[in-house]
mmCIF file of C-alpha atoms and ligand atoms in Angstrom:
data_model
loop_
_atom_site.group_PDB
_atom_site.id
_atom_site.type_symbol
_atom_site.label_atom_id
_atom_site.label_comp_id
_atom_site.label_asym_id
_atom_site.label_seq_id
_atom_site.Cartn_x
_atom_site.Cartn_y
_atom_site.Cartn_z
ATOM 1 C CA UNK A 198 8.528 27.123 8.698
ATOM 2 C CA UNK A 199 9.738 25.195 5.702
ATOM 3 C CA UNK A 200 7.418 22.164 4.268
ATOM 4 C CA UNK A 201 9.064 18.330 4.196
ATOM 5 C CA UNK A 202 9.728 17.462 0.391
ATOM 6 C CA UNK A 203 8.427 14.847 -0.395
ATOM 7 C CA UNK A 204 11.057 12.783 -1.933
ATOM 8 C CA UNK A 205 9.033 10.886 -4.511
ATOM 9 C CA UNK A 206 12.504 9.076 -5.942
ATOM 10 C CA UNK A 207 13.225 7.656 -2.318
ATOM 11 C CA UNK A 208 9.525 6.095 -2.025
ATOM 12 C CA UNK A 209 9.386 4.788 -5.839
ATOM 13 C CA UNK A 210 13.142 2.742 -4.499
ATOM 14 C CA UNK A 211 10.133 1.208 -1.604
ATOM 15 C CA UNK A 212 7.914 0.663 -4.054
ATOM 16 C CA UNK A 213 10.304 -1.112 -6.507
ATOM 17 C CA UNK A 214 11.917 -3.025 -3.621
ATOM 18 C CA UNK A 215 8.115 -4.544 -2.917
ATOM 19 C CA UNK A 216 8.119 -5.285 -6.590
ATOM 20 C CA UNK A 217 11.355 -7.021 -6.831
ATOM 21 C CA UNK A 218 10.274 -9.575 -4.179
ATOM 22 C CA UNK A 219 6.721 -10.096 -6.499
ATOM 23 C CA UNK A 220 8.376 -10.531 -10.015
ATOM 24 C CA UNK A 221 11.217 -13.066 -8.530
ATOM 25 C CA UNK A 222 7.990 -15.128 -6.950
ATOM 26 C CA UNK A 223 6.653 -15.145 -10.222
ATOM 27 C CA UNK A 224 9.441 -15.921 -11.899
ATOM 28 C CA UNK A 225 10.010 -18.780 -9.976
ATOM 29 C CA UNK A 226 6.859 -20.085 -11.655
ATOM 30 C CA UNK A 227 8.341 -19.577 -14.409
ATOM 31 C CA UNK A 228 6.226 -15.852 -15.613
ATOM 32 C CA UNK A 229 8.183 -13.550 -16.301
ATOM 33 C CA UNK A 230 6.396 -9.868 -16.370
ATOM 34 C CA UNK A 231 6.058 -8.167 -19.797
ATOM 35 C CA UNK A 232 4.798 -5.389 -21.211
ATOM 36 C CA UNK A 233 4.250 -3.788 -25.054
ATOM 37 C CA UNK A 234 4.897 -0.508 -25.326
ATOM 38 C CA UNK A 235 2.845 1.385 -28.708
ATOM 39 C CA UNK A 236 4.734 4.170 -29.904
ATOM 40 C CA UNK A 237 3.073 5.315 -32.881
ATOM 41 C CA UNK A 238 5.011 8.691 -34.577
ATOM 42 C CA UNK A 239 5.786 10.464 -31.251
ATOM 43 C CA UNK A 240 7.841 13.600 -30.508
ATOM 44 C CA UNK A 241 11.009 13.334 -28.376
ATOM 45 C CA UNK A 242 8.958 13.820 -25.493
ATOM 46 C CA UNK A 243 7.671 10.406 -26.033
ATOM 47 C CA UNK A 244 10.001 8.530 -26.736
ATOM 48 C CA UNK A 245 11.425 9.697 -23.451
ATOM 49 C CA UNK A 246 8.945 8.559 -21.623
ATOM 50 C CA UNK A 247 8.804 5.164 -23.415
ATOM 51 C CA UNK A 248 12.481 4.408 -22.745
ATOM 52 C CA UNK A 249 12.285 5.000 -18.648
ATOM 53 C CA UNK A 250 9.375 2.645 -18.574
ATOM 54 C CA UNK A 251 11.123 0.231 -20.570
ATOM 55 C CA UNK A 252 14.408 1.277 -18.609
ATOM 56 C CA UNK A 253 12.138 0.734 -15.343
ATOM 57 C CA UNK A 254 10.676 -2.503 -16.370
ATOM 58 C CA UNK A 255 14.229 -4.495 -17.362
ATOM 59 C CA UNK A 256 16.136 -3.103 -14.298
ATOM 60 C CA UNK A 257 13.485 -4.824 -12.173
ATOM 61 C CA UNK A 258 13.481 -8.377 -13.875
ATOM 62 C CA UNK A 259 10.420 -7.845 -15.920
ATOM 63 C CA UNK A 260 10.275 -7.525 -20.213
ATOM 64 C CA UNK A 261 9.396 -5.152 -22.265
ATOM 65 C CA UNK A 262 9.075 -5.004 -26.070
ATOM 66 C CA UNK A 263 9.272 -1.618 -28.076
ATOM 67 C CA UNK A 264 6.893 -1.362 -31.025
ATOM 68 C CA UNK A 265 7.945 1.662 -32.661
ATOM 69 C CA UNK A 266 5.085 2.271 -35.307
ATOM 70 C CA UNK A 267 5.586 5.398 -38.033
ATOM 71 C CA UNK A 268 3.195 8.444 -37.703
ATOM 72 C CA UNK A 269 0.876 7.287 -41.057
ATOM 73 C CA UNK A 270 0.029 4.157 -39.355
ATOM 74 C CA UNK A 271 -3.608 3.319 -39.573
ATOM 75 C CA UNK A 272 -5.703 3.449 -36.813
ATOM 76 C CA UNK A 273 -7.002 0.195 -38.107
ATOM 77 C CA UNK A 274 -3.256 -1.377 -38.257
ATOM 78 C CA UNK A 275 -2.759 -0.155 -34.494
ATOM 79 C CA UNK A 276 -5.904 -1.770 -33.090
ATOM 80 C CA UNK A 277 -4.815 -5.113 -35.390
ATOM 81 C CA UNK A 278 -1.480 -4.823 -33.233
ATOM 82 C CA UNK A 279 -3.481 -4.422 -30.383
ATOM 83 C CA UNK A 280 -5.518 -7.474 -30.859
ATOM 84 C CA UNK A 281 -2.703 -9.441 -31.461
ATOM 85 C CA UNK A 282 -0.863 -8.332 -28.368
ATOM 86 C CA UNK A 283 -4.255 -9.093 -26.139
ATOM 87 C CA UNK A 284 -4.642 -12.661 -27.455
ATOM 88 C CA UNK A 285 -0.442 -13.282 -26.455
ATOM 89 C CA UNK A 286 -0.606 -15.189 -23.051
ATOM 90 C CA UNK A 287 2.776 -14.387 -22.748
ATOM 91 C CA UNK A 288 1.905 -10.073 -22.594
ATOM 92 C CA UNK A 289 1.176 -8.931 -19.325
ATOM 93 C CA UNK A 290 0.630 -5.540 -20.178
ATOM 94 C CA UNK A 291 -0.831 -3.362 -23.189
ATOM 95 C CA UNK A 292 0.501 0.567 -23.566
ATOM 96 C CA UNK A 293 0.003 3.043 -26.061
ATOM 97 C CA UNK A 294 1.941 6.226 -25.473
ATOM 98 C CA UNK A 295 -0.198 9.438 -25.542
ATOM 99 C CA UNK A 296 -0.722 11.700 -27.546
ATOM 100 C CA UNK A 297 -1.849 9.456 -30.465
ATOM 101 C CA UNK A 298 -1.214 11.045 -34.266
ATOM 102 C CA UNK A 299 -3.828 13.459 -35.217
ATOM 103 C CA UNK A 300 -5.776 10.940 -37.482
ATOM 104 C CA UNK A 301 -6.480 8.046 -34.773
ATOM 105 C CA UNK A 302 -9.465 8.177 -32.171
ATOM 106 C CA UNK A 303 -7.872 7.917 -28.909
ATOM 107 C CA UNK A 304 -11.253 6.621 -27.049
ATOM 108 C CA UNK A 305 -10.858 4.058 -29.515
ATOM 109 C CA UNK A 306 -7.712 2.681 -29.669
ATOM 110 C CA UNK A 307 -7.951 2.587 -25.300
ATOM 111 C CA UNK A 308 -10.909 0.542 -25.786
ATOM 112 C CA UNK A 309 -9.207 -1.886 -28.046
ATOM 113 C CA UNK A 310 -7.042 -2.894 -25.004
ATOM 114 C CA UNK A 311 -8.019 -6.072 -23.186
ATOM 115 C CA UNK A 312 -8.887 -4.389 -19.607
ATOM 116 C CA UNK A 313 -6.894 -6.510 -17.523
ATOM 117 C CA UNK A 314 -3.756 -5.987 -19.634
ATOM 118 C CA UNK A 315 -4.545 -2.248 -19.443
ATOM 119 C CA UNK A 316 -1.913 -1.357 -17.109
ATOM 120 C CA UNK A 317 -2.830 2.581 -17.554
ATOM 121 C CA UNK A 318 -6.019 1.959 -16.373
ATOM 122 C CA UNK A 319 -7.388 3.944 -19.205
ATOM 123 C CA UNK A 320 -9.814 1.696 -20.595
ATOM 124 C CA UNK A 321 -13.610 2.219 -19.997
ATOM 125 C CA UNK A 322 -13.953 -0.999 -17.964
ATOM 126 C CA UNK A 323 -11.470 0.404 -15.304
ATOM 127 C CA UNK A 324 -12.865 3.535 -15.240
ATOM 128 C CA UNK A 325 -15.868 2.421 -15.032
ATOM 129 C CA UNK A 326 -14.774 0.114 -11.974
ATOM 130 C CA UNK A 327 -13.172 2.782 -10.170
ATOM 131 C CA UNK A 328 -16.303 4.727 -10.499
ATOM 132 C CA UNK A 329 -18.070 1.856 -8.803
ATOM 133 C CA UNK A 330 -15.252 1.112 -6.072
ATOM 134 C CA UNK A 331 -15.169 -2.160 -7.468
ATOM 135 C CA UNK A 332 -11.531 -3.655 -7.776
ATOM 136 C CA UNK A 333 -10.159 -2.371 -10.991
ATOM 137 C CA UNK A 334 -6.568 -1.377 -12.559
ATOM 138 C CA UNK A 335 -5.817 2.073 -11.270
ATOM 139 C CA UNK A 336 -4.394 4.852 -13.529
ATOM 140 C CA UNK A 337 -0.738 4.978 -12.060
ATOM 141 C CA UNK A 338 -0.773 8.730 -11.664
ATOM 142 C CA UNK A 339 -3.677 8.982 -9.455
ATOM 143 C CA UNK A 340 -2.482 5.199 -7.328
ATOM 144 C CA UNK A 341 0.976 7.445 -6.769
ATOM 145 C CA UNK A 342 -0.590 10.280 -5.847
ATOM 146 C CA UNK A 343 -2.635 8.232 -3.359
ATOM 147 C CA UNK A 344 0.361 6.067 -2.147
ATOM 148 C CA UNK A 345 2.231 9.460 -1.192
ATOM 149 C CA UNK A 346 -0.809 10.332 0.581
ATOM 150 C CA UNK A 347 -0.755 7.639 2.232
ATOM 151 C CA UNK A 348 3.008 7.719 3.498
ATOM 152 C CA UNK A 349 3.054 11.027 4.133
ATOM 153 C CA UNK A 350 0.267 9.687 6.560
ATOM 154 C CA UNK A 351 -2.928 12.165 6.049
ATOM 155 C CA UNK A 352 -6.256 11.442 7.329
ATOM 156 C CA UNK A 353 -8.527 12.248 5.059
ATOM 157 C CA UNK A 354 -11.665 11.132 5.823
ATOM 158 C CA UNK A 355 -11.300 14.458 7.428
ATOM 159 C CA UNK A 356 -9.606 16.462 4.928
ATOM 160 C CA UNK A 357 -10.847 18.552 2.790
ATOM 161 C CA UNK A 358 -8.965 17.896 -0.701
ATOM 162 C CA UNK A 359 -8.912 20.221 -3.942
ATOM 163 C CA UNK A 360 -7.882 18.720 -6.880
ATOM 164 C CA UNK A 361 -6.458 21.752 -9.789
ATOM 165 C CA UNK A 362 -7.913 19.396 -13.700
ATOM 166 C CA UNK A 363 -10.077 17.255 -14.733
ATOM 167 C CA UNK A 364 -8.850 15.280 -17.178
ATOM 168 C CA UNK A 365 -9.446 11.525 -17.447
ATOM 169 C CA UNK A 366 -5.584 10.770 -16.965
ATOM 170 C CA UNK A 367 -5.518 12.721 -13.282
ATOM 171 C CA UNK A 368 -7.822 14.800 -11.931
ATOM 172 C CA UNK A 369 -11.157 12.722 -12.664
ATOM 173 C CA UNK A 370 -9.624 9.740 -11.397
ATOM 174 C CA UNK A 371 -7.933 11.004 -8.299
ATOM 175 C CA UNK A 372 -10.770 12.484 -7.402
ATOM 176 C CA UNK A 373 -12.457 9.593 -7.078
ATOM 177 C CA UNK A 374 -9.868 7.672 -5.417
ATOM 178 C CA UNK A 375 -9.830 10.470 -3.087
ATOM 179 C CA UNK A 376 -13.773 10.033 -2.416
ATOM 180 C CA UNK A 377 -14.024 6.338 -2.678
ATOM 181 C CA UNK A 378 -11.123 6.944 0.878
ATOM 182 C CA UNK A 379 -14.154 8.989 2.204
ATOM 183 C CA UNK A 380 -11.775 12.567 1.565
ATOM 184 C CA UNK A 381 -14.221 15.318 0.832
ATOM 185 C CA UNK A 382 -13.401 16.397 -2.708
ATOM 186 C CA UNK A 383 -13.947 19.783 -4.497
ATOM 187 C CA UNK A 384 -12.573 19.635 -8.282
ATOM 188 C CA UNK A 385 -11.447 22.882 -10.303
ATOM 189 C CA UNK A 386 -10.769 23.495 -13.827
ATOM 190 C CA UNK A 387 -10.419 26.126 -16.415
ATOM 191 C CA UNK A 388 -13.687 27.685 -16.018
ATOM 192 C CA UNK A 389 -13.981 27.822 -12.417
ATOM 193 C CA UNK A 390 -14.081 31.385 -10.813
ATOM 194 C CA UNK A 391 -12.022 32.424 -8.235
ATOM 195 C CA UNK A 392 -9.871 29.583 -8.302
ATOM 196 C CA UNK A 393 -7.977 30.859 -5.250
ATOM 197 C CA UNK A 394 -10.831 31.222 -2.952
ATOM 198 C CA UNK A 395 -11.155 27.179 -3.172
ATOM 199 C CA UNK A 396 -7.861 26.552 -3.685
ATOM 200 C CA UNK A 397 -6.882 28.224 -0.030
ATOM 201 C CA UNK A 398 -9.320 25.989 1.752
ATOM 202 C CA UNK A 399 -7.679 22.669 0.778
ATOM 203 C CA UNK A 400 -5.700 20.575 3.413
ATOM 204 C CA UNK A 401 -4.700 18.924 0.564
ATOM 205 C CA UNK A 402 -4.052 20.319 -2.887
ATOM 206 C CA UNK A 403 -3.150 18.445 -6.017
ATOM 207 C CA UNK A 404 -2.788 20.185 -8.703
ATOM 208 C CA UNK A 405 -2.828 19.039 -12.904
ATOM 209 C CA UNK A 406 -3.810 21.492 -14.996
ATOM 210 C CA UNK A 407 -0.426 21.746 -16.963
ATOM 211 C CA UNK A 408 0.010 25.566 -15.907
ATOM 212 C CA UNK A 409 3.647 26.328 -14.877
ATOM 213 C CA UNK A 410 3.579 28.188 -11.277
ATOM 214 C CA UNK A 411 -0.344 28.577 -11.563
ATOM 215 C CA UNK A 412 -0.514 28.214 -7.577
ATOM 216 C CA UNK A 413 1.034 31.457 -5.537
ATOM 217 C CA UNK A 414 1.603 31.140 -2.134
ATOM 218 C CA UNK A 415 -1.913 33.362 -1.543
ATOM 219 C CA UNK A 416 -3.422 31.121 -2.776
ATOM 220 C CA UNK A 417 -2.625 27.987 -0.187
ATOM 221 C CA UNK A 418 -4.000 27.248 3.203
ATOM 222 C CA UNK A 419 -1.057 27.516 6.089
ATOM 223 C CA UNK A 420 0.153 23.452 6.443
ATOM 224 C CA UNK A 421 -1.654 21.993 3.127
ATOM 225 C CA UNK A 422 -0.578 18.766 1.913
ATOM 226 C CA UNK A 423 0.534 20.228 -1.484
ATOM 227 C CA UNK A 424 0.565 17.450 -4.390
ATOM 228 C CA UNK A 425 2.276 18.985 -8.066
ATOM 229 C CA UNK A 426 1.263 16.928 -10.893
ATOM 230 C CA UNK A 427 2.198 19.123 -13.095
ATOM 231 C CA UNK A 428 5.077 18.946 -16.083
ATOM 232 C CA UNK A 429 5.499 21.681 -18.343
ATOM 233 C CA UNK A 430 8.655 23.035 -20.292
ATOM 234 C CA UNK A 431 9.815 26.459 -19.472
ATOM 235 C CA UNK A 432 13.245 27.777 -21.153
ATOM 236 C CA UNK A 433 14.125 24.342 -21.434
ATOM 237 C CA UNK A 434 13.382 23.305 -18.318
ATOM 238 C CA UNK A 435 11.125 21.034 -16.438
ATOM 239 C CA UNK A 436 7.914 23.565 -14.222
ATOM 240 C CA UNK A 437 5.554 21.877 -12.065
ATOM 241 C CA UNK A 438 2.181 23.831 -11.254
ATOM 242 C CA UNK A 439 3.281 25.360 -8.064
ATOM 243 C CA UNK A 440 5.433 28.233 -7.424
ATOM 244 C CA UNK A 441 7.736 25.781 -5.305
ATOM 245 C CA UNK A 442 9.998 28.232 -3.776
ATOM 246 C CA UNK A 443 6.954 30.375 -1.706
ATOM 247 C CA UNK A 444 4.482 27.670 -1.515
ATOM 248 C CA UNK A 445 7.339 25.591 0.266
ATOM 249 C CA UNK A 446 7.619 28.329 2.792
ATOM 250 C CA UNK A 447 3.900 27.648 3.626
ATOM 251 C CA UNK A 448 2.942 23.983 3.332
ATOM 252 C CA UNK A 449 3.464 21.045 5.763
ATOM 253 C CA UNK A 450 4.623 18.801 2.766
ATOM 254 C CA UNK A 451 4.761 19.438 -0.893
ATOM 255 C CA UNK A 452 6.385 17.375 -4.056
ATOM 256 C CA UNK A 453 8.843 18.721 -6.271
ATOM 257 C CA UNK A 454 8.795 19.009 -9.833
ATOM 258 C CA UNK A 455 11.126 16.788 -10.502
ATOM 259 C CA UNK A 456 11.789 14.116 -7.999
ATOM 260 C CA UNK A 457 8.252 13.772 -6.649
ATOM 261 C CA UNK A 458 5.023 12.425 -8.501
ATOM 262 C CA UNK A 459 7.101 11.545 -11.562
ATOM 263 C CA UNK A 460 9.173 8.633 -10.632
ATOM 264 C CA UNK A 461 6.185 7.316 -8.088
ATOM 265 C CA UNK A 462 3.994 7.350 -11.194
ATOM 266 C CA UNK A 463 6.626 5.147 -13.371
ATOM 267 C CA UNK A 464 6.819 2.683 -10.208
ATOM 268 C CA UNK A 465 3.082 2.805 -9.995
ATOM 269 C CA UNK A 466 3.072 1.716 -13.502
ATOM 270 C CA UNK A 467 5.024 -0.984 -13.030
ATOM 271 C CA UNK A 468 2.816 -2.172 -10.015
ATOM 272 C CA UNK A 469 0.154 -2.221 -12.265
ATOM 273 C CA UNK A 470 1.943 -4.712 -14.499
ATOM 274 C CA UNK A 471 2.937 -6.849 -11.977
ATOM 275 C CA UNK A 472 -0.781 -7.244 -10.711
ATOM 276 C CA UNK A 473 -1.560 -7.777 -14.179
ATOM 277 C CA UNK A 474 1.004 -10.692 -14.197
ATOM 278 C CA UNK A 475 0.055 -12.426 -10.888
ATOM 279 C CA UNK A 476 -4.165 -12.154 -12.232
ATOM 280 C CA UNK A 477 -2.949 -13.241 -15.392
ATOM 281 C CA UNK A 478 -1.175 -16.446 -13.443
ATOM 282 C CA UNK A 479 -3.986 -17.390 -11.247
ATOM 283 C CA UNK A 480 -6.619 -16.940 -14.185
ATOM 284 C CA UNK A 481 -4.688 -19.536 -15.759
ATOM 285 C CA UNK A 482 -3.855 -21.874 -12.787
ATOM 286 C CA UNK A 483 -7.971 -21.940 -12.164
ATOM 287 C CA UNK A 484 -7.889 -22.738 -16.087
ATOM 288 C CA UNK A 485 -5.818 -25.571 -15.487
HETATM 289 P P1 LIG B 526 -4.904 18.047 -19.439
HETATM 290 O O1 LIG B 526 -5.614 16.890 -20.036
HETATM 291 O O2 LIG B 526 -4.456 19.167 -20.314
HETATM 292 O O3 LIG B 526 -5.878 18.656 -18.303
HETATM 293 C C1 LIG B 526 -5.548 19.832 -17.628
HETATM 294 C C2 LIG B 526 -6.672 20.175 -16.699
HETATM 295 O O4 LIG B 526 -6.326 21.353 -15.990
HETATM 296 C C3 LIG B 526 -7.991 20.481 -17.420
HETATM 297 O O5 LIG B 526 -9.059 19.909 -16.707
HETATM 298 C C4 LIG B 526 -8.076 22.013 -17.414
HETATM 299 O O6 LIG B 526 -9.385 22.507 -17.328
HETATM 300 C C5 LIG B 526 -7.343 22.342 -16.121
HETATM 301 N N1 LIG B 526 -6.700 23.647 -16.183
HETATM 302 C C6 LIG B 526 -5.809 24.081 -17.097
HETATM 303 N N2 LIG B 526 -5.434 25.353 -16.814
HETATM 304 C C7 LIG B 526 -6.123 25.713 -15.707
HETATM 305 C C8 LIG B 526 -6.194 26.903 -14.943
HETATM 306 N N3 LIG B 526 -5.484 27.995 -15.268
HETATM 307 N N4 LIG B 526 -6.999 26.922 -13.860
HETATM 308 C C9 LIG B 526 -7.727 25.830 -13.515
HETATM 309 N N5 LIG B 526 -7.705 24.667 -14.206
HETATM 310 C C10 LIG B 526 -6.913 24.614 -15.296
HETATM 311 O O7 LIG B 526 -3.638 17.602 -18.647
HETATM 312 P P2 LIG B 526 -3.300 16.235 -17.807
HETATM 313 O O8 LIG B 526 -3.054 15.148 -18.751
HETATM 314 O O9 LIG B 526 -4.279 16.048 -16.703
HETATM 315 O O10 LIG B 526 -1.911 16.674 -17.166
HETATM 316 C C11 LIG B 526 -1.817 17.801 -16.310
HETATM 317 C C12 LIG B 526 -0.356 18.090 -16.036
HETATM 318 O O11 LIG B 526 0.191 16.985 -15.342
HETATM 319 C C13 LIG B 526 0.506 18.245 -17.296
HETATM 320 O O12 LIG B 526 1.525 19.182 -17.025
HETATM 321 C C14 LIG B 526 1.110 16.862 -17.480
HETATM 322 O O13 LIG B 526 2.340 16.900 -18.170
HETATM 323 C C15 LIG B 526 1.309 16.464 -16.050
HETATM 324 N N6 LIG B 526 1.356 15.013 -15.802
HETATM 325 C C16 LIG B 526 2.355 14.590 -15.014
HETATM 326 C C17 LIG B 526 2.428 13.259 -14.675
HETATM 327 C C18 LIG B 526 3.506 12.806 -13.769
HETATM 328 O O14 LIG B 526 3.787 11.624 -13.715
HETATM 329 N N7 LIG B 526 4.130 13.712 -13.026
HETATM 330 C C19 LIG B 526 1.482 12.352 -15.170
HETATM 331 C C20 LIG B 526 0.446 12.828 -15.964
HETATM 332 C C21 LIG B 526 0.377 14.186 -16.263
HETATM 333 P P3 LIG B 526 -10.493 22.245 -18.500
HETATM 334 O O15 LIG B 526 -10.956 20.831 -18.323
HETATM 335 O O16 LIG B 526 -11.561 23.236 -18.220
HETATM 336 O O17 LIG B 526 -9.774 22.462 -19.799
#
């Protein structure tokens, strides 16, 4: 039997719809939702990526203002920005698009964000939060992955989950999101043996590692929840991690690369600014 596709476009339009409602109550008290977007250099990738979330952020009533700095920017001139943009009651939200020029520190320039304008949940405080399973903003890859989880409707305080990475963008941080729901949570990366033999236990499998078709059907349990993160180019083309076409034949559901954890992670994005927004408003009402 073939798996249900997750259609991760369809759920981001639930997601937005949700949002929609939020930003016009806020802007009925007169806050509008707005975000600064750090492009520093950047390679066409980039600037893709910054113009759908500033594409995502004006078609749902929120603002968004492009700073567009050249590659020989100092790292001392960004965090100056930075500042500037954290002390502006009227910014919501903080971004720097990854990957930073060669000659900047990106630990550094994360940690120059005020946390709770740190809508990519990057910064050390939120980390550090999630770690803790204390109430922090949620990197928006790992809060869509958990959100389609959630629709899709899996249990998984008895599932056994196997997350594919370990970086600090997805596969630390889902992983524990995925404990801190009481899954039980075995994490791979490049140096782990066999990666098959874990990989084929999973009920649910995300996978990040940034390896076009790395997963082969042998190598996935019959009905896994299958979860591709990944986003490489091949001839031009979009690849997830997951040899779609035989690991479809196998799993119960399973993302597509595209249409799946990409446009959920964009709408998680924006949910992250909106909460930023609303914090931001009652801060300031308690202020008052
Ligand atoms: P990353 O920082 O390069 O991390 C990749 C992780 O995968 C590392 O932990 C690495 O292990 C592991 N890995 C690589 N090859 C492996 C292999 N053959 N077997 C087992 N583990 C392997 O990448 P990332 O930032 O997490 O992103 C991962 C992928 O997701 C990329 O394709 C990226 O474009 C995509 N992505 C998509 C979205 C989205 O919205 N859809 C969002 C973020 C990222 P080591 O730690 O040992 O090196």
């Amino acid at each position: 039997m073939s798996a249900q596709i997750i259609n991760g476009r369809a759920l981001a339009a639930q997601v937005y719809a949700e949002l929609d409602a939020r930003v016009g109550a806020l802007r009925a008290c007169g806050v509008t939702p707005r975000v600064a977007l750090i492009l520093v250099g950047g390679n066409e990738l980039s600037k893709r990526y910054v113009s759908i979330k500033e594409n995502a952020a004006t078609s749902h009533g929120m603002e968004c203002i492009v700073y567009h700095l050249s590659d020989a920017t100092t790292q001392e001139r960004l965090i100056e920005l930075i500042g500037a943009l954290n002390r502006d009651r009227l910014v919501h939200g903080v971004l720097v698009q990854m990957p930073l020029p060669e000659h900047m520190d990106t630990a550094e320039v994360l940690d120059a964000i005020e946390p709770t304008k740190d809508i990519d949940g990057l910064h050390f405080c939120n980390t550090g939060k999630l770690l803790n399973s204390v109430p922090a903003v949620v990197a928006c890859t790992p809060r869509a992955i958990m959100r389609i989880l959630d629709d899709v409707g899996v249990r998984l305080e008895r599932a056994h989950t196997v997350i594919v990475g370990r970086s600090m963008l997805v596969g630390k941080p889902i992983a524990i999101c995925l404990l801190n729901r009481n899954a039980t949570v075995s994490v791979c990366h490049s140096h782990t043996p066999n990666l098959g033999d874990i990989t084929r236990t999973a009920d649910v499998l995300v996978v990040a590692a940034g390896s076009p078709r790395l997963i082969k059907a042998d190598m996935v349990k019959d009905d896994a929840v299958v979860i591709d993160v990944g986003q490489s180019t091949v001839d031009g083309k979009l690849c997830g991690d997951v040899d779609f076409p035989e690991v479809s034949k196998k799993a119960s559901y399973i993302t597509k690369v595209t249409g799946g954890v990409g446009p959920m992670t964009v709408a998680m994005l924006m949910t992250n600014l909106v909460d930023c927004a609303e914090l931001a408003m009652h801060t300031t009402a308690k202020e008052i």
